[in-house]
mmCIF file of N, CA and C in Angstrom:
data_model
loop_
_atom_site.group_PDB
_atom_site.id
_atom_site.type_symbol
_atom_site.label_atom_id
_atom_site.label_comp_id
_atom_site.label_asym_id
_atom_site.label_seq_id
_atom_site.Cartn_x
_atom_site.Cartn_y
_atom_site.Cartn_z
ATOM 1 N N MET Q 1 -29.268 -18.871 37.203
ATOM 2 C CA MET Q 1 -29.619 -17.968 36.134
ATOM 3 C C MET Q 1 -28.454 -17.933 35.141
ATOM 4 N N LYS Q 2 -28.814 -17.918 33.846
ATOM 5 C CA LYS Q 2 -27.795 -17.855 32.807
ATOM 6 C C LYS Q 2 -28.219 -16.877 31.723
ATOM 7 N N ALA Q 3 -27.345 -15.944 31.418
ATOM 8 C CA ALA Q 3 -27.585 -15.012 30.303
ATOM 9 C C ALA Q 3 -27.361 -15.778 29.003
ATOM 10 N N THR Q 4 -28.290 -15.648 28.077
ATOM 11 C CA THR Q 4 -28.175 -16.394 26.821
ATOM 12 C C THR Q 4 -27.651 -15.545 25.669
ATOM 13 N N GLN Q 5 -27.837 -14.243 25.736
ATOM 14 C CA GLN Q 5 -27.320 -13.330 24.707
ATOM 15 C C GLN Q 5 -26.872 -12.046 25.378
ATOM 16 N N MET Q 6 -25.713 -11.580 25.011
ATOM 17 C CA MET Q 6 -25.152 -10.367 25.610
ATOM 18 C C MET Q 6 -24.702 -9.422 24.505
ATOM 19 N N TYR Q 7 -25.081 -8.154 24.653
ATOM 20 C CA TYR Q 7 -24.726 -7.145 23.659
ATOM 21 C C TYR Q 7 -24.227 -5.879 24.334
ATOM 22 N N LEU Q 8 -23.226 -5.267 23.740
ATOM 23 C CA LEU Q 8 -22.827 -3.914 24.093
ATOM 24 C C LEU Q 8 -23.499 -3.010 23.072
ATOM 25 N N LEU Q 9 -24.085 -1.916 23.537
ATOM 26 C CA LEU Q 9 -24.818 -1.018 22.661
ATOM 27 C C LEU Q 9 -24.270 0.397 22.744
ATOM 28 N N LEU Q 10 -24.109 1.000 21.601
ATOM 29 C CA LEU Q 10 -23.810 2.429 21.495
ATOM 30 C C LEU Q 10 -24.845 2.982 20.531
ATOM 31 N N GLU Q 11 -25.695 3.851 21.008
ATOM 32 C CA GLU Q 11 -26.772 4.368 20.166
ATOM 33 C C GLU Q 11 -26.729 5.893 20.113
ATOM 34 N N GLY Q 12 -26.989 6.400 18.930
ATOM 35 C CA GLY Q 12 -27.045 7.844 18.759
ATOM 36 C C GLY Q 12 -25.692 8.526 18.815
ATOM 37 N N VAL Q 13 -24.635 7.798 18.501
ATOM 38 C CA VAL Q 13 -23.297 8.402 18.458
ATOM 39 C C VAL Q 13 -23.291 9.411 17.309
ATOM 40 N N LYS Q 14 -22.894 10.632 17.594
ATOM 41 C CA LYS Q 14 -22.937 11.721 16.607
ATOM 42 C C LYS Q 14 -21.497 12.173 16.322
ATOM 43 N N ILE Q 15 -21.105 12.065 15.036
ATOM 44 C CA ILE Q 15 -19.748 12.398 14.633
ATOM 45 C C ILE Q 15 -19.793 13.228 13.341
ATOM 46 N N TYR Q 16 -19.011 14.294 13.309
ATOM 47 C CA TYR Q 16 -18.913 15.101 12.098
ATOM 48 C C TYR Q 16 -17.847 14.477 11.218
ATOM 49 N N ALA Q 17 -18.194 14.261 9.930
ATOM 50 C CA ALA Q 17 -17.253 13.604 9.018
ATOM 51 C C ALA Q 17 -17.493 14.085 7.585
ATOM 52 N N TYR Q 18 -16.677 13.569 6.680
ATOM 53 C CA TYR Q 18 -16.670 14.017 5.280
ATOM 54 C C TYR Q 18 -16.825 12.847 4.317
ATOM 55 N N HIS Q 19 -17.990 12.263 4.290
ATOM 56 C CA HIS Q 19 -18.275 11.142 3.392
ATOM 57 C C HIS Q 19 -19.286 11.579 2.346
ATOM 58 N N GLY Q 20 -19.147 11.044 1.156
ATOM 59 C CA GLY Q 20 -20.133 11.327 0.117
ATOM 60 C C GLY Q 20 -19.542 11.309 -1.280
ATOM 61 N N VAL Q 21 -20.434 11.189 -2.239
ATOM 62 C CA VAL Q 21 -20.036 11.152 -3.642
ATOM 63 C C VAL Q 21 -19.820 12.563 -4.187
ATOM 64 N N LEU Q 22 -20.630 13.507 -3.733
ATOM 65 C CA LEU Q 22 -20.532 14.869 -4.239
ATOM 66 C C LEU Q 22 -19.341 15.615 -3.642
ATOM 67 N N PRO Q 23 -18.644 16.425 -4.443
ATOM 68 C CA PRO Q 23 -17.482 17.170 -3.913
ATOM 69 C C PRO Q 23 -17.811 18.025 -2.698
ATOM 70 N N GLN Q 24 -19.013 18.615 -2.678
ATOM 71 C CA GLN Q 24 -19.406 19.465 -1.545
ATOM 72 C C GLN Q 24 -19.447 18.667 -0.242
ATOM 73 N N GLU Q 25 -19.816 17.397 -0.324
ATOM 74 C CA GLU Q 25 -19.893 16.561 0.890
ATOM 75 C C GLU Q 25 -18.507 16.351 1.483
ATOM 76 N N ASN Q 26 -17.508 16.276 0.612
ATOM 77 C CA ASN Q 26 -16.137 16.071 1.076
ATOM 78 C C ASN Q 26 -15.491 17.352 1.567
ATOM 79 N N THR Q 27 -16.061 18.479 1.194
ATOM 80 C CA THR Q 27 -15.534 19.783 1.599
ATOM 81 C C THR Q 27 -16.233 20.314 2.840
ATOM 82 N N VAL Q 28 -17.570 20.287 2.817
ATOM 83 C CA VAL Q 28 -18.381 20.851 3.887
ATOM 84 C C VAL Q 28 -18.559 19.862 5.030
ATOM 85 N N GLY Q 29 -18.785 18.606 4.701
ATOM 86 C CA GLY Q 29 -19.029 17.593 5.710
ATOM 87 C C GLY Q 29 -20.443 17.626 6.244
ATOM 88 N N SER Q 30 -20.726 16.733 7.163
ATOM 89 C CA SER Q 30 -22.065 16.609 7.741
ATOM 90 C C SER Q 30 -21.971 15.814 9.042
ATOM 91 N N TYR Q 31 -23.056 15.864 9.799
ATOM 92 C CA TYR Q 31 -23.147 15.009 10.974
ATOM 93 C C TYR Q 31 -23.631 13.635 10.565
ATOM 94 N N TYR Q 32 -23.072 12.628 11.207
ATOM 95 C CA TYR Q 32 -23.450 11.241 10.999
ATOM 96 C C TYR Q 32 -23.839 10.658 12.340
ATOM 97 N N TYR Q 33 -24.822 9.783 12.306
ATOM 98 C CA TYR Q 33 -25.293 9.111 13.521
ATOM 99 C C TYR Q 33 -25.054 7.626 13.371
ATOM 100 N N ILE Q 34 -24.535 7.026 14.431
ATOM 101 C CA ILE Q 34 -24.173 5.614 14.392
ATOM 102 C C ILE Q 34 -24.822 4.899 15.581
ATOM 103 N N ASN Q 35 -25.412 3.751 15.282
ATOM 104 C CA ASN Q 35 -25.887 2.835 16.307
ATOM 105 C C ASN Q 35 -25.106 1.543 16.135
ATOM 106 N N LEU Q 36 -24.572 1.025 17.237
ATOM 107 C CA LEU Q 36 -23.802 -0.219 17.207
ATOM 108 C C LEU Q 36 -24.406 -1.218 18.180
ATOM 109 N N LYS Q 37 -24.443 -2.471 17.756
ATOM 110 C CA LYS Q 37 -24.879 -3.578 18.611
ATOM 111 C C LYS Q 37 -23.841 -4.680 18.454
ATOM 112 N N LEU Q 38 -23.049 -4.884 19.515
ATOM 113 C CA LEU Q 38 -21.936 -5.832 19.473
ATOM 114 C C LEU Q 38 -22.241 -7.023 20.361
ATOM 115 N N LYS Q 39 -22.304 -8.196 19.747
ATOM 116 C CA LYS Q 39 -22.532 -9.419 20.513
ATOM 117 C C LYS Q 39 -21.196 -9.935 21.035
ATOM 118 N N THR Q 40 -21.126 -10.105 22.340
ATOM 119 C CA THR Q 40 -19.920 -10.589 22.983
ATOM 120 C C THR Q 40 -20.321 -11.253 24.300
ATOM 121 N N ASN Q 41 -19.427 -11.961 24.898
ATOM 122 C CA ASN Q 41 -19.725 -12.599 26.185
ATOM 123 C C ASN Q 41 -19.065 -11.796 27.296
ATOM 124 N N PHE Q 42 -19.889 -11.131 28.079
ATOM 125 C CA PHE Q 42 -19.345 -10.367 29.223
ATOM 126 C C PHE Q 42 -19.838 -10.949 30.548
ATOM 127 N N GLU Q 43 -20.072 -12.243 30.557
ATOM 128 C CA GLU Q 43 -20.528 -12.919 31.766
ATOM 129 C C GLU Q 43 -19.560 -12.747 32.926
ATOM 130 N N THR Q 44 -18.273 -12.857 32.652
ATOM 131 C CA THR Q 44 -17.276 -12.683 33.709
ATOM 132 C C THR Q 44 -17.321 -11.260 34.266
ATOM 133 N N ALA Q 45 -17.413 -10.268 33.397
ATOM 134 C CA ALA Q 45 -17.495 -8.880 33.845
ATOM 135 C C ALA Q 45 -18.733 -8.632 34.686
ATOM 136 N N ALA Q 46 -19.823 -9.275 34.334
ATOM 137 C CA ALA Q 46 -21.062 -9.125 35.095
ATOM 138 C C ALA Q 46 -20.876 -9.650 36.528
ATOM 139 N N GLN Q 47 -20.028 -10.630 36.671
ATOM 140 C CA GLN Q 47 -19.775 -11.225 37.986
ATOM 141 C C GLN Q 47 -18.679 -10.509 38.773
ATOM 142 N N THR Q 48 -17.629 -10.064 38.060
ATOM 143 C CA THR Q 48 -16.469 -9.481 38.739
ATOM 144 C C THR Q 48 -16.555 -7.969 38.910
ATOM 145 N N ASP Q 49 -17.393 -7.311 38.083
ATOM 146 C CA ASP Q 49 -17.482 -5.849 38.081
ATOM 147 C C ASP Q 49 -16.134 -5.214 37.729
ATOM 148 N N ASN Q 50 -15.402 -5.887 36.807
ATOM 149 C CA ASN Q 50 -14.079 -5.419 36.419
ATOM 150 C C ASN Q 50 -14.049 -5.144 34.908
ATOM 151 N N LEU Q 51 -13.639 -3.944 34.545
ATOM 152 C CA LEU Q 51 -13.618 -3.518 33.151
ATOM 153 C C LEU Q 51 -12.732 -4.406 32.280
ATOM 154 N N LYS Q 52 -11.669 -4.961 32.839
ATOM 155 C CA LYS Q 52 -10.776 -5.794 32.048
ATOM 156 C C LYS Q 52 -11.461 -7.070 31.534
ATOM 157 N N ASP Q 53 -12.619 -7.397 32.085
ATOM 158 C CA ASP Q 53 -13.346 -8.606 31.690
ATOM 159 C C ASP Q 53 -14.405 -8.348 30.612
ATOM 160 N N THR Q 54 -14.383 -7.151 30.032
ATOM 161 C CA THR Q 54 -15.326 -6.819 28.967
ATOM 162 C C THR Q 54 -14.624 -5.886 27.981
ATOM 163 N N ILE Q 55 -15.392 -5.286 27.091
ATOM 164 C CA ILE Q 55 -14.866 -4.300 26.138
ATOM 165 C C ILE Q 55 -15.341 -2.926 26.592
ATOM 166 N N SER Q 56 -14.437 -1.990 26.672
ATOM 167 C CA SER Q 56 -14.762 -0.635 27.105
ATOM 168 C C SER Q 56 -15.541 0.099 26.019
ATOM 169 N N TYR Q 57 -16.657 0.712 26.398
ATOM 170 C CA TYR Q 57 -17.425 1.527 25.445
ATOM 171 C C TYR Q 57 -16.550 2.646 24.882
ATOM 172 N N ALA Q 58 -15.715 3.216 25.749
ATOM 173 C CA ALA Q 58 -14.831 4.315 25.317
ATOM 174 C C ALA Q 58 -13.858 3.835 24.239
ATOM 175 N N ASP Q 59 -13.337 2.630 24.374
ATOM 176 C CA ASP Q 59 -12.424 2.096 23.372
ATOM 177 C C ASP Q 59 -13.140 1.861 22.041
ATOM 178 N N ILE Q 60 -14.367 1.365 22.115
ATOM 179 C CA ILE Q 60 -15.153 1.157 20.894
ATOM 180 C C ILE Q 60 -15.379 2.505 20.219
ATOM 181 N N TYR Q 61 -15.794 3.497 20.976
ATOM 182 C CA TYR Q 61 -16.069 4.828 20.443
ATOM 183 C C TYR Q 61 -14.819 5.400 19.751
ATOM 184 N N THR Q 62 -13.658 5.254 20.387
ATOM 185 C CA THR Q 62 -12.409 5.766 19.822
ATOM 186 C C THR Q 62 -12.122 5.133 18.465
ATOM 187 N N LYS Q 63 -12.305 3.823 18.344
ATOM 188 C CA LYS Q 63 -12.035 3.129 17.072
ATOM 189 C C LYS Q 63 -13.008 3.593 15.989
ATOM 190 N N VAL Q 64 -14.274 3.758 16.350
ATOM 191 C CA VAL Q 64 -15.264 4.222 15.382
ATOM 192 C C VAL Q 64 -14.926 5.643 14.940
ATOM 193 N N GLN Q 65 -14.575 6.478 15.881
ATOM 194 C CA GLN Q 65 -14.211 7.858 15.573
ATOM 195 C C GLN Q 65 -13.020 7.914 14.617
ATOM 196 N N GLU Q 66 -12.038 7.071 14.836
ATOM 197 C CA GLU Q 66 -10.865 7.027 13.962
ATOM 198 C C GLU Q 66 -11.260 6.615 12.539
ATOM 199 N N GLU Q 67 -12.132 5.646 12.409
ATOM 200 C CA GLU Q 67 -12.566 5.202 11.071
ATOM 201 C C GLU Q 67 -13.429 6.265 10.394
ATOM 202 N N MET Q 68 -14.221 6.985 11.161
ATOM 203 C CA MET Q 68 -15.070 8.033 10.591
ATOM 204 C C MET Q 68 -14.254 9.199 10.055
ATOM 205 N N LYS Q 69 -13.040 9.368 10.530
ATOM 206 C CA LYS Q 69 -12.170 10.454 10.048
ATOM 207 C C LYS Q 69 -11.644 10.193 8.632
ATOM 208 N N ILE Q 70 -11.718 8.941 8.179
ATOM 209 C CA ILE Q 70 -11.220 8.580 6.843
ATOM 210 C C ILE Q 70 -12.367 8.745 5.846
ATOM 211 N N PRO Q 71 -12.289 9.715 4.937
ATOM 212 C CA PRO Q 71 -13.377 9.945 3.986
ATOM 213 C C PRO Q 71 -13.642 8.753 3.070
ATOM 214 N N SER Q 72 -14.908 8.480 2.828
ATOM 215 C CA SER Q 72 -15.341 7.458 1.888
ATOM 216 C C SER Q 72 -16.478 8.022 1.059
ATOM 217 N N LYS Q 73 -16.663 7.497 -0.121
ATOM 218 C CA LYS Q 73 -17.788 7.923 -0.949
ATOM 219 C C LYS Q 73 -19.098 7.327 -0.433
ATOM 220 N N LEU Q 74 -19.060 6.065 -0.021
ATOM 221 C CA LEU Q 74 -20.273 5.340 0.337
ATOM 222 C C LEU Q 74 -20.318 4.989 1.817
ATOM 223 N N LEU Q 75 -21.503 5.111 2.398
ATOM 224 C CA LEU Q 75 -21.693 4.709 3.790
ATOM 225 C C LEU Q 75 -21.465 3.198 3.949
ATOM 226 N N GLU Q 76 -21.780 2.451 2.919
ATOM 227 C CA GLU Q 76 -21.555 1.008 2.938
ATOM 228 C C GLU Q 76 -20.071 0.695 3.189
ATOM 229 N N HIS Q 77 -19.207 1.485 2.567
ATOM 230 C CA HIS Q 77 -17.769 1.311 2.727
ATOM 231 C C HIS Q 77 -17.316 1.686 4.144
ATOM 232 N N VAL Q 78 -17.897 2.738 4.678
ATOM 233 C CA VAL Q 78 -17.571 3.147 6.039
ATOM 234 C C VAL Q 78 -17.941 2.034 7.024
ATOM 235 N N CYS Q 79 -19.121 1.461 6.866
ATOM 236 C CA CYS Q 79 -19.568 0.369 7.750
ATOM 237 C C CYS Q 79 -18.612 -0.822 7.668
ATOM 238 N N GLU Q 80 -18.207 -1.155 6.460
ATOM 239 C CA GLU Q 80 -17.281 -2.284 6.266
ATOM 240 C C GLU Q 80 -15.962 -2.026 7.001
ATOM 241 N N ARG Q 81 -15.446 -0.814 6.894
ATOM 242 C CA ARG Q 81 -14.190 -0.494 7.579
ATOM 243 C C ARG Q 81 -14.343 -0.532 9.104
ATOM 244 N N ILE Q 82 -15.453 0.006 9.588
ATOM 245 C CA ILE Q 82 -15.696 -0.022 11.034
ATOM 246 C C ILE Q 82 -15.782 -1.449 11.540
ATOM 247 N N ALA Q 83 -16.523 -2.287 10.819
ATOM 248 C CA ALA Q 83 -16.678 -3.691 11.227
ATOM 249 C C ALA Q 83 -15.326 -4.408 11.240
ATOM 250 N N LEU Q 84 -14.547 -4.244 10.181
ATOM 251 C CA LEU Q 84 -13.237 -4.891 10.125
ATOM 252 C C LEU Q 84 -12.348 -4.431 11.288
ATOM 253 N N ARG Q 85 -12.377 -3.162 11.584
ATOM 254 C CA ARG Q 85 -11.556 -2.605 12.674
ATOM 255 C C ARG Q 85 -11.983 -3.174 14.011
ATOM 256 N N LEU Q 86 -13.295 -3.185 14.272
ATOM 257 C CA LEU Q 86 -13.771 -3.667 15.570
ATOM 258 C C LEU Q 86 -13.531 -5.170 15.741
ATOM 259 N N PHE Q 87 -13.771 -5.962 14.702
ATOM 260 C CA PHE Q 87 -13.497 -7.399 14.792
ATOM 261 C C PHE Q 87 -12.001 -7.649 15.011
ATOM 262 N N ASN Q 88 -11.159 -6.867 14.365
ATOM 263 C CA ASN Q 88 -9.724 -7.035 14.494
ATOM 264 C C ASN Q 88 -9.224 -6.606 15.882
ATOM 265 N N ASP Q 89 -9.695 -5.464 16.354
ATOM 266 C CA ASP Q 89 -9.204 -4.924 17.623
ATOM 267 C C ASP Q 89 -9.813 -5.559 18.860
ATOM 268 N N PHE Q 90 -10.999 -6.157 18.695
ATOM 269 C CA PHE Q 90 -11.695 -6.777 19.823
ATOM 270 C C PHE Q 90 -12.135 -8.183 19.418
ATOM 271 N N PRO Q 91 -11.240 -9.163 19.514
ATOM 272 C CA PRO Q 91 -11.533 -10.519 19.052
ATOM 273 C C PRO Q 91 -12.719 -11.193 19.740
ATOM 274 N N SER Q 92 -13.139 -10.708 20.889
ATOM 275 C CA SER Q 92 -14.262 -11.350 21.577
ATOM 276 C C SER Q 92 -15.623 -10.962 20.971
ATOM 277 N N ILE Q 93 -15.653 -10.005 20.025
ATOM 278 C CA ILE Q 93 -16.910 -9.667 19.354
ATOM 279 C C ILE Q 93 -17.264 -10.812 18.411
ATOM 280 N N GLU Q 94 -18.466 -11.340 18.586
ATOM 281 C CA GLU Q 94 -18.943 -12.453 17.758
ATOM 282 C C GLU Q 94 -19.758 -11.972 16.563
ATOM 283 N N GLU Q 95 -20.577 -10.956 16.794
ATOM 284 C CA GLU Q 95 -21.433 -10.370 15.769
ATOM 285 C C GLU Q 95 -21.464 -8.855 15.979
ATOM 286 N N LEU Q 96 -21.815 -8.149 14.915
ATOM 287 C CA LEU Q 96 -21.811 -6.698 14.980
ATOM 288 C C LEU Q 96 -22.887 -6.145 14.065
ATOM 289 N N GLY Q 97 -23.728 -5.294 14.622
ATOM 290 C CA GLY Q 97 -24.730 -4.588 13.833
ATOM 291 C C GLY Q 97 -24.397 -3.116 13.811
ATOM 292 N N ILE Q 98 -24.454 -2.514 12.614
ATOM 293 C CA ILE Q 98 -24.166 -1.090 12.462
ATOM 294 C C ILE Q 98 -25.299 -0.436 11.696
ATOM 295 N N GLU Q 99 -25.770 0.681 12.224
ATOM 296 C CA GLU Q 99 -26.662 1.575 11.497
ATOM 297 C C GLU Q 99 -25.910 2.890 11.379
ATOM 298 N N LEU Q 100 -25.795 3.405 10.154
ATOM 299 C CA LEU Q 100 -25.063 4.641 9.902
ATOM 300 C C LEU Q 100 -25.946 5.563 9.074
ATOM 301 N N TYR Q 101 -26.217 6.746 9.609
ATOM 302 C CA TYR Q 101 -27.111 7.709 8.971
ATOM 303 C C TYR Q 101 -26.399 9.023 8.715
ATOM 304 N N LYS Q 102 -26.714 9.627 7.574
ATOM 305 C CA LYS Q 102 -26.218 10.962 7.250
ATOM 306 C C LYS Q 102 -27.342 11.958 7.524
ATOM 307 N N GLU Q 103 -27.003 13.033 8.240
ATOM 308 C CA GLU Q 103 -27.996 14.076 8.524
ATOM 309 C C GLU Q 103 -28.103 15.012 7.314
ATOM 310 N N ASN Q 104 -29.321 15.360 6.952
ATOM 311 C CA ASN Q 104 -29.571 16.298 5.841
ATOM 312 C C ASN Q 104 -28.800 15.954 4.564
ATOM 313 N N PRO Q 105 -29.011 14.770 3.999
ATOM 314 C CA PRO Q 105 -28.273 14.424 2.781
ATOM 315 C C PRO Q 105 -28.661 15.324 1.610
ATOM 316 N N PRO Q 106 -27.691 15.681 0.757
ATOM 317 C CA PRO Q 106 -27.970 16.586 -0.359
ATOM 318 C C PRO Q 106 -28.620 15.866 -1.533
ATOM 319 N N MET Q 107 -29.873 15.474 -1.360
ATOM 320 C CA MET Q 107 -30.552 14.739 -2.428
ATOM 321 C C MET Q 107 -31.925 15.287 -2.738
ATOM 322 N N ASN Q 108 -32.172 16.525 -2.320
ATOM 323 C CA ASN Q 108 -33.433 17.180 -2.625
ATOM 324 C C ASN Q 108 -34.642 16.362 -2.152
ATOM 325 N N ALA Q 109 -34.546 15.850 -0.931
ATOM 326 C CA ALA Q 109 -35.629 15.068 -0.344
ATOM 327 C C ALA Q 109 -35.912 15.586 1.054
ATOM 328 N N CYS Q 110 -37.126 15.416 1.479
ATOM 329 C CA CYS Q 110 -37.531 15.816 2.823
ATOM 330 C C CYS Q 110 -37.287 14.622 3.759
ATOM 331 N N ALA Q 111 -36.096 14.585 4.367
ATOM 332 C CA ALA Q 111 -35.753 13.482 5.268
ATOM 333 C C ALA Q 111 -34.757 13.983 6.296
ATOM 334 N N ASP Q 112 -34.915 13.570 7.528
ATOM 335 C CA ASP Q 112 -33.977 13.952 8.570
ATOM 336 C C ASP Q 112 -32.645 13.239 8.411
ATOM 337 N N LYS Q 113 -32.724 11.930 8.183
ATOM 338 C CA LYS Q 113 -31.518 11.122 8.067
ATOM 339 C C LYS Q 113 -31.752 10.039 7.008
ATOM 340 N N ILE Q 114 -30.711 9.727 6.288
ATOM 341 C CA ILE Q 114 -30.720 8.654 5.311
ATOM 342 C C ILE Q 114 -29.505 7.799 5.627
ATOM 343 N N GLY Q 115 -29.640 6.475 5.548
ATOM 344 C CA GLY Q 115 -28.477 5.681 5.874
ATOM 345 C C GLY Q 115 -28.568 4.228 5.493
ATOM 346 N N VAL Q 116 -27.703 3.450 6.114
ATOM 347 C CA VAL Q 116 -27.601 2.012 5.853
ATOM 348 C C VAL Q 116 -27.587 1.268 7.182
ATOM 349 N N SER Q 117 -27.956 0.000 7.085
ATOM 350 C CA SER Q 117 -27.922 -0.893 8.237
ATOM 351 C C SER Q 117 -27.344 -2.223 7.776
ATOM 352 N N VAL Q 118 -26.405 -2.748 8.558
ATOM 353 C CA VAL Q 118 -25.778 -4.012 8.162
ATOM 354 C C VAL Q 118 -25.447 -4.833 9.403
ATOM 355 N N HIS Q 119 -25.497 -6.159 9.247
ATOM 356 C CA HIS Q 119 -25.169 -7.080 10.332
ATOM 357 C C HIS Q 119 -24.021 -7.951 9.857
ATOM 358 N N TYR Q 120 -22.969 -8.048 10.666
ATOM 359 C CA TYR Q 120 -21.806 -8.875 10.335
ATOM 360 C C TYR Q 120 -21.649 -9.958 11.399
ATOM 361 N N SER Q 121 -21.156 -11.110 10.979
ATOM 362 C CA SER Q 121 -20.781 -12.154 11.942
ATOM 363 C C SER Q 121 -19.457 -12.743 11.484
ATOM 364 N N LYS Q 122 -18.755 -13.322 12.420
ATOM 365 C CA LYS Q 122 -17.458 -13.945 12.086
ATOM 366 C C LYS Q 122 -17.689 -15.235 11.362
#
């Protein structure tokens, strides 16, 4: 048996942050939801059951949380920073998908979440 594609997934990560174009967004803040799909090879970890042979979900979460603390006007910019950080800190990541949503955006629309989705590869 051979695994042909391997992904680490973090879905529904909820972080309070201060992103947005409007001054109120930078002052009041909002909840943001992040879904990550990281393509990497964890075949060795699957066999050894050893964390050192893969990427820790906790380490990924910490890096994302650190990037979310840096205010940006655009969610597109936040995604770019997160991707650059994860590719830099975890060289075994081959591809990365990010979905980033803002809860209750101040745009006078009836929507639970509004956001962006992007796929990066090396």
